[in-house]
Structure formats: structure tokens, C-alpha cells
PDB file of C-alpha atoms and ligand atoms in Angstrom:
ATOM      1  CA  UNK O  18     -37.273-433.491  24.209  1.00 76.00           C
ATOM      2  CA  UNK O  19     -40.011-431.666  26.659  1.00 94.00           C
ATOM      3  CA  UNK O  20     -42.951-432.771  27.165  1.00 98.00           C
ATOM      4  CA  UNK O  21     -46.060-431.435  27.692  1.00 98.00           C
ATOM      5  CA  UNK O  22     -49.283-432.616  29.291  1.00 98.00           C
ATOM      6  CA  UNK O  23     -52.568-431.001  27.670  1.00 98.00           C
ATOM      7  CA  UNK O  24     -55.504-431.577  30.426  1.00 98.00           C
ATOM      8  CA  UNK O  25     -59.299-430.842  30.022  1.00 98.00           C
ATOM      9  CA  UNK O  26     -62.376-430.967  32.095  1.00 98.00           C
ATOM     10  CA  UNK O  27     -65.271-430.932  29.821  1.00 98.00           C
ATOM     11  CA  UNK O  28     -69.067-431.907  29.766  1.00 98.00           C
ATOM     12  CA  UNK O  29     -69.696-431.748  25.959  1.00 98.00           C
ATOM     13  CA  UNK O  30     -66.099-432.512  24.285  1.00 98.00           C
ATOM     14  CA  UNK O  31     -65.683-428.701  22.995  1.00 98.00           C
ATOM     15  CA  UNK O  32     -63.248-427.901  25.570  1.00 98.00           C
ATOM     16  CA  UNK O  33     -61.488-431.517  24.951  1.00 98.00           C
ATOM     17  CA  UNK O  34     -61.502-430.354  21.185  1.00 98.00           C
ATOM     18  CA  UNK O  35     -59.950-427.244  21.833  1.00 99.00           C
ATOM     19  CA  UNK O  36     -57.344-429.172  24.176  1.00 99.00           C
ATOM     20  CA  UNK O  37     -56.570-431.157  20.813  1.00 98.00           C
ATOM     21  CA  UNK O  38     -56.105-428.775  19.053  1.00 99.00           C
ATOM     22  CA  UNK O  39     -53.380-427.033  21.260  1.00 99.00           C
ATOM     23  CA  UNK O  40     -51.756-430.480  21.535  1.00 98.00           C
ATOM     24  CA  UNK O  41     -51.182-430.776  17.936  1.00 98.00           C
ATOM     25  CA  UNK O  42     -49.804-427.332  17.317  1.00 98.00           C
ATOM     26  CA  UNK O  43     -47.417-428.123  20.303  1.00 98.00           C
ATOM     27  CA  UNK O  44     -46.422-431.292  18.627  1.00 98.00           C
ATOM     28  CA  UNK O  45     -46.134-429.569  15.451  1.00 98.00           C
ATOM     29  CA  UNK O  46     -43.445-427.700  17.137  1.00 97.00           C
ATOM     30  CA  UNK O  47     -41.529-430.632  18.086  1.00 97.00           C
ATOM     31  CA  UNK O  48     -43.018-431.037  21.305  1.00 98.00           C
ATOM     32  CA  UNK O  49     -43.979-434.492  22.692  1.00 98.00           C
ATOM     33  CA  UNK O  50     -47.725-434.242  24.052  1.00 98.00           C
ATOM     34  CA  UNK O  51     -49.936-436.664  25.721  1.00 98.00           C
ATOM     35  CA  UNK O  52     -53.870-435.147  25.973  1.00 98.00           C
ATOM     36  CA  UNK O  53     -56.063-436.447  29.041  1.00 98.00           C
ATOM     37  CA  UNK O  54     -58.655-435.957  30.759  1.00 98.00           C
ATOM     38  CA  UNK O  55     -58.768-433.930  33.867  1.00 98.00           C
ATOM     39  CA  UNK O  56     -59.884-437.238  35.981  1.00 98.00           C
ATOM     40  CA  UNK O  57     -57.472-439.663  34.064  1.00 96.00           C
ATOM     41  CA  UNK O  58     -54.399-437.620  33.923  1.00 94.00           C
ATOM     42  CA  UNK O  59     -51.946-440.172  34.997  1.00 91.00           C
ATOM     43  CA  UNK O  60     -48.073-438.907  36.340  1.00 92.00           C
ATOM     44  CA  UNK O  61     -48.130-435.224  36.338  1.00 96.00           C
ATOM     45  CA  UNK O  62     -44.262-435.056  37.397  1.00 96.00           C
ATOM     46  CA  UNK O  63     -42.803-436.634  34.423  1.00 96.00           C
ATOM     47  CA  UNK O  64     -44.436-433.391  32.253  1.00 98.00           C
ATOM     48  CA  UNK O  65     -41.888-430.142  31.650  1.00 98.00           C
ATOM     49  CA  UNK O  66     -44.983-428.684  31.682  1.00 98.00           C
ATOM     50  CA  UNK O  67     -49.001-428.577  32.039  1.00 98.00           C
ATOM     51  CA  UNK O  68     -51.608-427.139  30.236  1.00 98.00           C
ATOM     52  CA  UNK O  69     -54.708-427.319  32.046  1.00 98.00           C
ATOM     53  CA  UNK O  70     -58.640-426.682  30.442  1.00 99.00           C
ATOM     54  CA  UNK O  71     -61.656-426.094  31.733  1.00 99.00           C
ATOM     55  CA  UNK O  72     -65.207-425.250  30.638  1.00 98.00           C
ATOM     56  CA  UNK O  73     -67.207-423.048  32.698  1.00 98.00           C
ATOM     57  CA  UNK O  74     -70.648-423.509  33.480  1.00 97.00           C
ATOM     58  CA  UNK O  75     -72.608-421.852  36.263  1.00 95.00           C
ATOM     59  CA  UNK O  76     -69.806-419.205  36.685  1.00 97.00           C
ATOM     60  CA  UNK O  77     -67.192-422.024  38.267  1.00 98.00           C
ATOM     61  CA  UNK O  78     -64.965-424.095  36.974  1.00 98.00           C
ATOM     62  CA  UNK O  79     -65.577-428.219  36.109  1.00 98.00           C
ATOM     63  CA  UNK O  80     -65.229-430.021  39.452  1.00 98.00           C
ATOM     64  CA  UNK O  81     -62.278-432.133  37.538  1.00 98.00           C
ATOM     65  CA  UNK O  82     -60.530-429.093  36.893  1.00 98.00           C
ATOM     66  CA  UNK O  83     -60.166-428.263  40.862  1.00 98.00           C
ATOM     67  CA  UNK O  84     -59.574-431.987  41.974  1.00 98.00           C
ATOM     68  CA  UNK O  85     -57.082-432.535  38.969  1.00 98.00           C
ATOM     69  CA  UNK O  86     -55.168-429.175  40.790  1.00 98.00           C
ATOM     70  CA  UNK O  87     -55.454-430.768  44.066  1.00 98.00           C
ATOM     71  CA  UNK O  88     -54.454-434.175  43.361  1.00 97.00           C
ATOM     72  CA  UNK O  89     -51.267-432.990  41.565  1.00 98.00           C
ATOM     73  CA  UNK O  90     -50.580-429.881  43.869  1.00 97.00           C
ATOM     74  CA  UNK O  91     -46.909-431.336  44.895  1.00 97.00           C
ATOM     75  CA  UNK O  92     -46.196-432.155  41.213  1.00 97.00           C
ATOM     76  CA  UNK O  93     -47.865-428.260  40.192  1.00 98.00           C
ATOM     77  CA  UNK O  94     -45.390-426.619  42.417  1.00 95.00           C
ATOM     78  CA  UNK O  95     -42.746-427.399  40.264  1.00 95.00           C
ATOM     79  CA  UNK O  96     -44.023-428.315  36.862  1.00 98.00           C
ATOM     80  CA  UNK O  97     -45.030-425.078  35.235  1.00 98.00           C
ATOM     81  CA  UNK O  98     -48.893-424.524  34.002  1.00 98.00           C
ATOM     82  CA  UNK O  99     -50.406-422.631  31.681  1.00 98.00           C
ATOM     83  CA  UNK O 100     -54.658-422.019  32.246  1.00 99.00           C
ATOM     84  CA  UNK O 101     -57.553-421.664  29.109  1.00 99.00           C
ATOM     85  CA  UNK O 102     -61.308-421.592  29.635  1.00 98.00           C
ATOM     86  CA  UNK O 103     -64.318-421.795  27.579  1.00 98.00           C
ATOM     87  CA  UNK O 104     -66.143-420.086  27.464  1.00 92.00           C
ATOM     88  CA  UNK O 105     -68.690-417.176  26.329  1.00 97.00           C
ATOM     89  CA  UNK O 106     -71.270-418.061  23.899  1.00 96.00           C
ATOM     90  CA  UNK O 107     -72.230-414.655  22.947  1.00 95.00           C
ATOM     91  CA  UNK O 108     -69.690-412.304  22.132  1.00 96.00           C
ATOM     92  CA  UNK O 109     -70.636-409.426  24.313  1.00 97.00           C
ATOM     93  CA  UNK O 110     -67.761-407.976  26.218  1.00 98.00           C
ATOM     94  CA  UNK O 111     -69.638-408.343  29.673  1.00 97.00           C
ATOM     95  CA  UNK O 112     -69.796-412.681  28.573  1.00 97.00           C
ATOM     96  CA  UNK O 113     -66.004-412.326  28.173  1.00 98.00           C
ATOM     97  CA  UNK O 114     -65.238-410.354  31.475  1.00 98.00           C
ATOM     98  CA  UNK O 115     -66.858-412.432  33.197  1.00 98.00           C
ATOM     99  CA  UNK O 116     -65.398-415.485  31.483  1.00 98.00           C
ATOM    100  CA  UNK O 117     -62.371-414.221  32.650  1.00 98.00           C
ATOM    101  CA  UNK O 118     -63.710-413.020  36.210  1.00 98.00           C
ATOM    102  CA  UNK O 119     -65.003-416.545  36.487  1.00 98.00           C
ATOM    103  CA  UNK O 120     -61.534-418.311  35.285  1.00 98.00           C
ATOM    104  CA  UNK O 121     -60.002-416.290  37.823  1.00 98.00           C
ATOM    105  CA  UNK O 122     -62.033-417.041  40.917  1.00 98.00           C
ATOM    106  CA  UNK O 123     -61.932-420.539  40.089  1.00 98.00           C
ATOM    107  CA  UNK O 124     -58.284-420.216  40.069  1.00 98.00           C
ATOM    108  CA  UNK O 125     -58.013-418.543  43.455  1.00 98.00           C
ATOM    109  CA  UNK O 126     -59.417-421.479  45.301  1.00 98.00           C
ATOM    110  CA  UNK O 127     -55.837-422.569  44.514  1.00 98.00           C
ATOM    111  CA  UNK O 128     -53.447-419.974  45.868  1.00 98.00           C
ATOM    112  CA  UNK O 129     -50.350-421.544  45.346  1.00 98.00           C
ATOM    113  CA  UNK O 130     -51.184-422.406  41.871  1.00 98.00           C
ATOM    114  CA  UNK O 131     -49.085-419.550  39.576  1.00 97.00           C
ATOM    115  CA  UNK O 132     -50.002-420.049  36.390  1.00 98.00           C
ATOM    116  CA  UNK O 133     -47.767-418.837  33.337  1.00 98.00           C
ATOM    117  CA  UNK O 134     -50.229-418.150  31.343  1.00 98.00           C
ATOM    118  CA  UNK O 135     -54.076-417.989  31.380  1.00 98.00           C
ATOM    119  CA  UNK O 136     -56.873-417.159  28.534  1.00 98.00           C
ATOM    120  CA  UNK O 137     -59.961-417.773  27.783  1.00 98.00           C
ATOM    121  CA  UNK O 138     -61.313-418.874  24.360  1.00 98.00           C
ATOM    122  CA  UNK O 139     -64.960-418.600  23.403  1.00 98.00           C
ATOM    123  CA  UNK O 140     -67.469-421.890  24.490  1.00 98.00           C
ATOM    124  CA  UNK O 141     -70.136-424.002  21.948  1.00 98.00           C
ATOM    125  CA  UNK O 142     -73.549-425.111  22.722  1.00 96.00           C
ATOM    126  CA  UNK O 143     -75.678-427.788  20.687  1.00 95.00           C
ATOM    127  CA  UNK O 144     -78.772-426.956  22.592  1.00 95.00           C
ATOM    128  CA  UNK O 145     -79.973-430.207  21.139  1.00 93.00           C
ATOM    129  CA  UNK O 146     -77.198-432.234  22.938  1.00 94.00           C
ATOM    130  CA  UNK O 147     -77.408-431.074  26.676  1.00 95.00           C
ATOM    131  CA  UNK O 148     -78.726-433.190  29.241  1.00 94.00           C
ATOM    132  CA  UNK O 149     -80.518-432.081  32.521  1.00 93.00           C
ATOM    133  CA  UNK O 150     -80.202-429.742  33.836  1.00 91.00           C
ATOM    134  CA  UNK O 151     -78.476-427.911  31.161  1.00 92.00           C
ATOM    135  CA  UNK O 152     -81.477-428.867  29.346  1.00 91.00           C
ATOM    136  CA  UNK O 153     -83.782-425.779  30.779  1.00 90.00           C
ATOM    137  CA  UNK O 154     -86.009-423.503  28.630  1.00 89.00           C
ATOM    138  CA  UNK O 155     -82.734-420.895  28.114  1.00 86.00           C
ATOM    139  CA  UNK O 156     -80.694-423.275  26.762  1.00 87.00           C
ATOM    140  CA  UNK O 157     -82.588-425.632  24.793  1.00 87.00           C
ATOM    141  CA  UNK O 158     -84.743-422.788  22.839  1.00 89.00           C
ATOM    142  CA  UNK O 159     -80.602-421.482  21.874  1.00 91.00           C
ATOM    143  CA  UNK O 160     -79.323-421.368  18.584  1.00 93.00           C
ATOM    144  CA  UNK O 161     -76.515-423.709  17.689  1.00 96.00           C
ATOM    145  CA  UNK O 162     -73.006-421.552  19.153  1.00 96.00           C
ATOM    146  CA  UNK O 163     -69.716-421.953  18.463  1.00 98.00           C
ATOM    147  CA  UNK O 164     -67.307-419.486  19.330  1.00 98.00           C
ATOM    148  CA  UNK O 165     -64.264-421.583  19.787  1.00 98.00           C
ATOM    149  CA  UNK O 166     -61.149-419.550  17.208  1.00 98.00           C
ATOM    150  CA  UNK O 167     -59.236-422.204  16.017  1.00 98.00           C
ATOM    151  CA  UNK O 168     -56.886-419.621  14.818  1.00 98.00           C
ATOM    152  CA  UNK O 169     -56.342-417.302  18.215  1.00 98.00           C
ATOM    153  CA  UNK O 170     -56.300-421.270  20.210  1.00 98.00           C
ATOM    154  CA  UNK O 171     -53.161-421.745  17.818  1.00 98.00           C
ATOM    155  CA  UNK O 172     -51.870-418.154  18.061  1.00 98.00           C
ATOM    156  CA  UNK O 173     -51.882-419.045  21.710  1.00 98.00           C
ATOM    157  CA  UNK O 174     -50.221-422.621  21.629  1.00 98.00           C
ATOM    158  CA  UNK O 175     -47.734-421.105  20.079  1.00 98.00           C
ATOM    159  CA  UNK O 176     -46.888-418.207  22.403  1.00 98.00           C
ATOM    160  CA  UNK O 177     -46.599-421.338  25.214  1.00 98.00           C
ATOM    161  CA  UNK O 178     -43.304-422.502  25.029  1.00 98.00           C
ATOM    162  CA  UNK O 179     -41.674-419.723  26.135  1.00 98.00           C
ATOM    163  CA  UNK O 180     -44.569-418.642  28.337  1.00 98.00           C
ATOM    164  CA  UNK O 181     -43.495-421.817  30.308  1.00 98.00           C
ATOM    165  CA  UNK O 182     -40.176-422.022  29.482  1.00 97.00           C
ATOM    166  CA  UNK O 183     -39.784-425.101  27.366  1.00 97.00           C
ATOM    167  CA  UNK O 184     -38.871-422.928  24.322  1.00 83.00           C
TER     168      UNK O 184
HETATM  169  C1  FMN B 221     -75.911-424.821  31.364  1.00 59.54           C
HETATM  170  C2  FMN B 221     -74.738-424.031  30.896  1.00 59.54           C
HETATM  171  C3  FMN B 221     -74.130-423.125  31.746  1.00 59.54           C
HETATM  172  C4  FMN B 221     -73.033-422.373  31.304  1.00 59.54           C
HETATM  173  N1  FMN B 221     -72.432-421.468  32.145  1.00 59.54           N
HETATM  174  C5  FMN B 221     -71.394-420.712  31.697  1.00 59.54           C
HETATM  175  C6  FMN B 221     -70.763-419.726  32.533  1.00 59.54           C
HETATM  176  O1  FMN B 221     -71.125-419.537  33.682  1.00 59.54           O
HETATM  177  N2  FMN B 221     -69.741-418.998  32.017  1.00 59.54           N
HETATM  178  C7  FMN B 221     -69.305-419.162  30.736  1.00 59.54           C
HETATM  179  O2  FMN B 221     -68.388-418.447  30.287  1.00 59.54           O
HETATM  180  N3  FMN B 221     -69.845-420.110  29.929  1.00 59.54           N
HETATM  181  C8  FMN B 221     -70.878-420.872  30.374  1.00 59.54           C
HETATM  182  N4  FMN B 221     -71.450-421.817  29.565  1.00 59.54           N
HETATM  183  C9  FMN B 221     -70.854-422.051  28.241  1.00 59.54           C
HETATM  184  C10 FMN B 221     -69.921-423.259  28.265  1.00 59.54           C
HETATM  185  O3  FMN B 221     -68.777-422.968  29.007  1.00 59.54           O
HETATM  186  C11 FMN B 221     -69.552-423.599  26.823  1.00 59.54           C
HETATM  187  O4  FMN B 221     -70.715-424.132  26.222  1.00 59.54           O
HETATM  188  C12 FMN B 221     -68.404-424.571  26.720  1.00 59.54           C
HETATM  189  O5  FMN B 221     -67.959-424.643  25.372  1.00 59.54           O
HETATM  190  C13 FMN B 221     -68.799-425.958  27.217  1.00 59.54           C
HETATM  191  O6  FMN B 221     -67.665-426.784  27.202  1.00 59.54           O
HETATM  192  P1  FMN B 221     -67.716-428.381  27.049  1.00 59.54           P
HETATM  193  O7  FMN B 221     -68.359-428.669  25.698  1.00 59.54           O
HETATM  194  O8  FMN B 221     -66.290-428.781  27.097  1.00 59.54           O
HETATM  195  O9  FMN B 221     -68.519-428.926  28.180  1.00 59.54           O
HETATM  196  C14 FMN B 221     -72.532-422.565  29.985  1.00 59.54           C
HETATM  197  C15 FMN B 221     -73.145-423.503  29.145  1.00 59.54           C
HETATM  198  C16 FMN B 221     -74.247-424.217  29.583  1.00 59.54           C
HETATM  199  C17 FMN B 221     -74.891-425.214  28.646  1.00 59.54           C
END
């Protein structure tokens, strides 16, 4: 059976929710997943594939997220990946191009990294949860966000198998 590794880098556990999420509809499929976090990911070559997640904050990527690429870069080369990030928390197209903008630069820090398929899914903020600095005057005085589709995530879990050719 293949296997898949789903991998997050998160601060606030929305973007290891959303890496849940795609594990189960995976397994659902017949799939056998293991979920871990970006800095406890364990063998990366016994996968048939990755999928890796990251949150963005401050227009980059979570510092797991690039040392989870580096630290697995001979294992990467081979083991196909597929990319998500969280996330906009308005939905204003600008937010999401530059979601994606942001994804994208992160991703060319990495240039032999090819994924097979990258997204980006919307982000949520609990201004009452965040710590410092997150904590400042334009964050705390938000409303409570979430724009995380549970329904698109799954639409896109399920385009993965053949996206990385495990289908
Ligand atoms: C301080 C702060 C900075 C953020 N910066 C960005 C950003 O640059 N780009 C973006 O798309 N989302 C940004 N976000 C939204 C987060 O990516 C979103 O809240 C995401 O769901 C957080 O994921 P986590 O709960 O896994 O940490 C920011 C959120 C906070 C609180």
C-alpha cells in the first residue's frame, strides 16, 4: 500500500488541523498516512510521497517548513511532494495573491524542490490566543477569522494521488 507523509509547520495548530484533515481523506482512500510535525518528521524515505504545510506569517514561510526541506533534501529528490499554505485571513484577492506570491518565494529558496502540486487554503486567527509579538494592536483588536474550507482542503486531498502519482 503507499504511504504518505502529511507534514506541518504551524504556530497556532490551524495549519496542523488542516494537515489532519488531508490525512484522513487520504486514508479514507485507502492510503496509509502518518501526520508530523515539520521538526519531528522522522524517515522521510520510507514515504511514496510527502505532503508538506506551512503557515505564513510575515510574508515567509515557518522556519520548520525550510529546515524540514533541507534536512530531507536527498530523500525530496526522489520522494514526490505536494505544497499547501495558510493562509489569508481576509478574503480579498490581493490577501490571496500574495498568499500565493509568498508560498512561492518561500519555495524558491529551495530550487531543486519540484513540487507536484501547490495551493494555498485560507488561515484563522483567535486574536485572543496569540502571543508576542503576534500580539500587536492589529492583531489583537481582530475579529475571530477562520477561513480554512474544509470542503476545497478535501476537494484537494483528493486530486493528490494522482497529482503525485500514488493513484
Ligand atoms: C502575526 C501574524 C502574521 C501573519 N502574516 C501572514 C502573511 O504574511 N501572509 C498570510 O497569508 N497570512 C499571514 N497570517 C495569517 C496566518 O498565516 C494564519 O493565521 C494561519 O492560519 C496561521 O497558522 P497556524 O495556526 O498554523 O499558526 C499572519 C497571522 C498573524 C497572526
Amino acid at each position: 500500500m503507499s504511504s504518505v507523509l502529511v507534514v506541518h509547520a504551524t504556530k497556532y495548530g490551524s495549519t496542523r488541523q488542516v494537515a489532519q484533515a488531508i490525512a484522513k481523506r487520504l486514508s479514507s482512500a485507502g492510503f496509509d498516512v502518518d501526520v508530523r510535525a515539520a521538526a519531528d518528521s522522522g524517515d522521510v524515505s520510507k514515504y511514496s510521497a510527502v505532503v508538506l504545510g506551512t503557515a505564513l506569517y510575515f510574508f515567509m514561510w515557518r522556519g520548520d517548513a525550510h529546515r524540514f526541506v533541507r534536512r530531507n533534501r536527498a530523500a525530496l529528490t526522489s520522494v514526490p511532494l505536494a505544497l499547501f499554505g495558510l493562509g489569508p485571513i481576509e478574503d480579498k484577492a490581493e490577501q490571496w495573491a500574495g498568499a500565493r506570491a509568498n508560498l512561492e518565494k518561500g519555495l524558491a529558496k529551495h530550487p531543486w524542490l519540484k513540487p507536484s502540486a501547490i495551493t494555498v487554503f485560507g488561515g484563522r486567527v483567535e486574536p485572543s490566543a496569540l502571543r508576542f509579538p503576534d500580539n500587536n494592536p492589529a492583531f489583537r483588536g481582530m475579529t475571530p477569522t477562520d477561513l480554512r474550507d474544509f470542503q476545497a482542503i478535501d476537494a484537494w486531498a483528493d486530486t493528490l494521488p494522482e497529482a503525485l502519482g500514488i493513484g
